[in-house]
PDB file of C-alpha atoms in Angstrom:
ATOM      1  CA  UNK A  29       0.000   0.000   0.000  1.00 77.00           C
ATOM      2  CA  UNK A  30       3.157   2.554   0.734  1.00 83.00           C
ATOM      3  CA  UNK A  31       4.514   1.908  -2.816  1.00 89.00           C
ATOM      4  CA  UNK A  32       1.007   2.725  -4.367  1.00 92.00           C
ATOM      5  CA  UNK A  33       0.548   5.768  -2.072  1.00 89.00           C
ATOM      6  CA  UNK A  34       3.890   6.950  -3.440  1.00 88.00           C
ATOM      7  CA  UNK A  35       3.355   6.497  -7.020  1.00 89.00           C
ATOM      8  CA  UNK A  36       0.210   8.116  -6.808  1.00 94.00           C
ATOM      9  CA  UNK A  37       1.595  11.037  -5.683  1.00 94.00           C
ATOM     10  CA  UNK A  38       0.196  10.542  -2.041  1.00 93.00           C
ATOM     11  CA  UNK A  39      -3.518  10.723  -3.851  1.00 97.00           C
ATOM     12  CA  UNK A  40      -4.318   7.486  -2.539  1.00 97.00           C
ATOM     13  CA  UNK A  41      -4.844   7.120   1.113  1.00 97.00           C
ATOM     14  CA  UNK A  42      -6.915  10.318   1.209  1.00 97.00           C
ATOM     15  CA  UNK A  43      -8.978   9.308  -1.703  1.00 97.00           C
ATOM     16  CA  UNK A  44      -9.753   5.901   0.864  1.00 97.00           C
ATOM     17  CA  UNK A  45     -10.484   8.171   3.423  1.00 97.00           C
ATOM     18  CA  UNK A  46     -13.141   9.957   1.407  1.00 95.00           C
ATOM     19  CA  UNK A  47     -14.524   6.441  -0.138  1.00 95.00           C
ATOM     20  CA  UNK A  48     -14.556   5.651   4.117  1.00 96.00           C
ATOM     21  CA  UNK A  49     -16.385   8.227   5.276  1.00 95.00           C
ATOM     22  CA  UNK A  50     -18.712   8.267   2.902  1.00 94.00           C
ATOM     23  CA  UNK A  51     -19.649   4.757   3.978  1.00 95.00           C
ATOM     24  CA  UNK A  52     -19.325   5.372   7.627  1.00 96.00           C
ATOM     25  CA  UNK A  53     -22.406   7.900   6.468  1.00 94.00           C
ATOM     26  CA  UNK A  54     -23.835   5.398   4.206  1.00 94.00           C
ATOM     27  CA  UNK A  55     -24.235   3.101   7.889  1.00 96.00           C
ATOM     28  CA  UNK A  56     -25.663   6.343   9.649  1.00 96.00           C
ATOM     29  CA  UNK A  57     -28.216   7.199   7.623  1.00 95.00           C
ATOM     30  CA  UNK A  58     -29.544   3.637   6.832  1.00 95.00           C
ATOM     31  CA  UNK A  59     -28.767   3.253   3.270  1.00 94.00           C
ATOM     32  CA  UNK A  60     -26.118   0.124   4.228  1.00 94.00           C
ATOM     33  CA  UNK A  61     -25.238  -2.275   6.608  1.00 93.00           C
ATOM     34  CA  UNK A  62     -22.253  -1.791   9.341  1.00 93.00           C
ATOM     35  CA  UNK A  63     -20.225  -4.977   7.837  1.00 92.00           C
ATOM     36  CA  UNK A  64     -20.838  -4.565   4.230  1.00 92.00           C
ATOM     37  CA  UNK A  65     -18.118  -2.879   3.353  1.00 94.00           C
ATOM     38  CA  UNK A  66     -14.937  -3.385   5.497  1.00 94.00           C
ATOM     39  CA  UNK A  67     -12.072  -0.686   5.374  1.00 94.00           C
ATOM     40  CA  UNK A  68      -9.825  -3.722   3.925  1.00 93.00           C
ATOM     41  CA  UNK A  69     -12.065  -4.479   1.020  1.00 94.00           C
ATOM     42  CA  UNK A  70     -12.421  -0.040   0.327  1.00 96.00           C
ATOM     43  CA  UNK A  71      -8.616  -0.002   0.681  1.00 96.00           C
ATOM     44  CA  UNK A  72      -8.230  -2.897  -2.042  1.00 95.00           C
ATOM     45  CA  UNK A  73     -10.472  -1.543  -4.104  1.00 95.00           C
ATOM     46  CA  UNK A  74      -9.179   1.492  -4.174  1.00 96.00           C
ATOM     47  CA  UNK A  75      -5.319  -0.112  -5.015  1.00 96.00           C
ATOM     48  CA  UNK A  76      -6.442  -1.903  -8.098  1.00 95.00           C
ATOM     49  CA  UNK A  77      -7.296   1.729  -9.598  1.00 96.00           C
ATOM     50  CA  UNK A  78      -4.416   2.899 -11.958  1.00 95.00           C
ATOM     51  CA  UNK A  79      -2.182   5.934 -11.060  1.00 96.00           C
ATOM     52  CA  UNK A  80      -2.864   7.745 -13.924  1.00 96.00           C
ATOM     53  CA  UNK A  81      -6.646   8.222 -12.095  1.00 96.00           C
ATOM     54  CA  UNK A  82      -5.274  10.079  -9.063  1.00 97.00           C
ATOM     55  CA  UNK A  83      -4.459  13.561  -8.636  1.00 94.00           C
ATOM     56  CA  UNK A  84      -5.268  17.327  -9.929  1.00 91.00           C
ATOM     57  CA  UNK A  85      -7.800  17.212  -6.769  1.00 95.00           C
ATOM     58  CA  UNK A  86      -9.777  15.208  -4.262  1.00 94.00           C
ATOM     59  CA  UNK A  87     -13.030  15.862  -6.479  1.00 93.00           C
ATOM     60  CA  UNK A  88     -11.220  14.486  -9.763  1.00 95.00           C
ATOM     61  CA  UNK A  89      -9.397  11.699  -8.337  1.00 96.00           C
ATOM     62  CA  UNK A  90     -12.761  10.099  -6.850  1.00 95.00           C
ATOM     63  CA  UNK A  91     -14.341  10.763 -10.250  1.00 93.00           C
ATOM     64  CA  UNK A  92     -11.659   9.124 -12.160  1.00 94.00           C
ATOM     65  CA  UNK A  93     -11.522   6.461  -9.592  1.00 94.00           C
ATOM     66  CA  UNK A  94     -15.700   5.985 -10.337  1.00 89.00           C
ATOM     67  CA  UNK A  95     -15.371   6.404 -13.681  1.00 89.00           C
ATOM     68  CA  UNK A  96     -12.411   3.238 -14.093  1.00 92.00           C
ATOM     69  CA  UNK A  97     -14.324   0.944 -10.904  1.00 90.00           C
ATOM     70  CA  UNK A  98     -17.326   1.202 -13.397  1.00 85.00           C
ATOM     71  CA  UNK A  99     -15.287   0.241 -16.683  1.00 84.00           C
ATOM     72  CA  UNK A 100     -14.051  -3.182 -15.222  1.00 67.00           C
ATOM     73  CA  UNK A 101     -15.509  -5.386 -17.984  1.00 63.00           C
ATOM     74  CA  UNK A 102     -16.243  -8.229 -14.289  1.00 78.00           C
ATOM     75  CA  UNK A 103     -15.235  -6.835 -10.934  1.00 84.00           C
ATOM     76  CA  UNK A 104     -13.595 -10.865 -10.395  1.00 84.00           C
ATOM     77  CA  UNK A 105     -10.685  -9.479 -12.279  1.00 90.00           C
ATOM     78  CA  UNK A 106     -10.106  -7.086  -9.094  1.00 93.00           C
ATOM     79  CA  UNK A 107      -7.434  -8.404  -5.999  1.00 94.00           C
ATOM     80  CA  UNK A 108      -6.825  -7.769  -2.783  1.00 93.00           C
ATOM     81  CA  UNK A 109      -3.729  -5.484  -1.861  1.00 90.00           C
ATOM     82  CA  UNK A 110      -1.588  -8.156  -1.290  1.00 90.00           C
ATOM     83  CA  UNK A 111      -1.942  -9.641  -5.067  1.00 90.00           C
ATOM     84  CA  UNK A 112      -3.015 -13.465  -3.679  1.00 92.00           C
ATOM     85  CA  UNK A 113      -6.876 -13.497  -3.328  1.00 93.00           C
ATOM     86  CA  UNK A 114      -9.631 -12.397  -5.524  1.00 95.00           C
ATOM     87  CA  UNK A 115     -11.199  -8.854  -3.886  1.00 95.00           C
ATOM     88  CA  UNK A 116     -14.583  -9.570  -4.476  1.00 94.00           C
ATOM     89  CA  UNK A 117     -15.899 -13.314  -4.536  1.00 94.00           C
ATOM     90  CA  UNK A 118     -18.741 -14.977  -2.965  1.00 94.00           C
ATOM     91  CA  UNK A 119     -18.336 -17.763  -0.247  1.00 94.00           C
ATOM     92  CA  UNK A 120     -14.484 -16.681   0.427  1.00 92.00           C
ATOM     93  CA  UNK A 121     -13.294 -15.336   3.640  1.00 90.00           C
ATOM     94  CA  UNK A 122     -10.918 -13.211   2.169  1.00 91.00           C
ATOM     95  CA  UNK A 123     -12.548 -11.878  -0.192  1.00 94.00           C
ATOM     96  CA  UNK A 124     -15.824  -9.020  -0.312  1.00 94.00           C
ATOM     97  CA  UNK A 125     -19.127 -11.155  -1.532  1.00 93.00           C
ATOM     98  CA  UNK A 126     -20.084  -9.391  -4.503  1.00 92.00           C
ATOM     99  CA  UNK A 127     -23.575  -8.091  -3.688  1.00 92.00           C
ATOM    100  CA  UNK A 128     -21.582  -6.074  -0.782  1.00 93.00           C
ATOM    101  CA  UNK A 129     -19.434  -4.627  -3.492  1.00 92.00           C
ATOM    102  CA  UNK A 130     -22.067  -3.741  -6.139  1.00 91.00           C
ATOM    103  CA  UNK A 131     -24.231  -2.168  -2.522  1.00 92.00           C
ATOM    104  CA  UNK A 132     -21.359  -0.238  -1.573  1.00 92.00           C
ATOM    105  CA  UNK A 133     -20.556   1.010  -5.368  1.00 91.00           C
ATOM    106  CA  UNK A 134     -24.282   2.144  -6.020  1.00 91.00           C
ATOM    107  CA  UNK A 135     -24.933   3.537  -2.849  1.00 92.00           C
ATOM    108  CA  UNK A 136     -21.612   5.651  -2.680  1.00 90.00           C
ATOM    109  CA  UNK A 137     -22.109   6.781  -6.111  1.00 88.00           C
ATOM    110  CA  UNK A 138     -25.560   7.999  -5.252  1.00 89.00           C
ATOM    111  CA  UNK A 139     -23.710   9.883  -2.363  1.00 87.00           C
ATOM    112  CA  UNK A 140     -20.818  11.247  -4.367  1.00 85.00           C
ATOM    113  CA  UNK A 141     -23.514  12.835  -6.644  1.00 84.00           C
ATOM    114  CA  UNK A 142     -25.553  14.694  -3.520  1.00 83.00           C
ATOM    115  CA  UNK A 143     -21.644  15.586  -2.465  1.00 75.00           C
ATOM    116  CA  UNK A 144     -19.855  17.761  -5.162  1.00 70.00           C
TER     117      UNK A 144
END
């Protein structure tokens, strides 16, 4: 995660911050459930976006970051931080079950939207 951080310019770990709170408001105002989506699972999402989508400012960076999350042609092709497991895979315990993911995308993009 320090190596990506870097090459992104230090983009990254404030751009998971802002993909983190808006879930911890996601939870608070009902729209998903505590659990769903783990800082781990945000975190590894967020490191399987390319470099060249971070930076300019915190506004771009998340809309480059929706804009290439969305453009995966299957969201299997996506892997944890540490490059060994599959991010998002149903009935693995190292990996996010797929409905979670596809919650946590829709509902944070709905957010996002309100947001900017």
């Amino acid at each position: 995660m320090t190596r990506k951080h870097q090459a992104t310019a230090e983009w990254l770990k404030p751009t998971v911050r802002i993909f983190k709170n808006m879930r911890n408001r996601l939870i608070r105002d009902g729209k998903i459930k505590s659990g769903v989506a783990p800082s781990y699972f945000i975190e590894g999402m967020l490191y399987n976006v390319p470099v060249s989508e971070f930076g300019v400012s915190y506004a771009n960076t998340v809309d480059k970051c929706w804009g290439w999350l969305n453009s995966p042609p299957d969201a299997s092709a996506l892997m944890c931080a540490n490059g060994i497991h599959p991010l998002v895979r149903d009935n693995s315990h190292t990996s996010w079950p797929i409905q979670g993911h596809l919650d946590f995308l829709a509902e944070t993009q709905k957010l996002w939207v309100q947001w900017k």
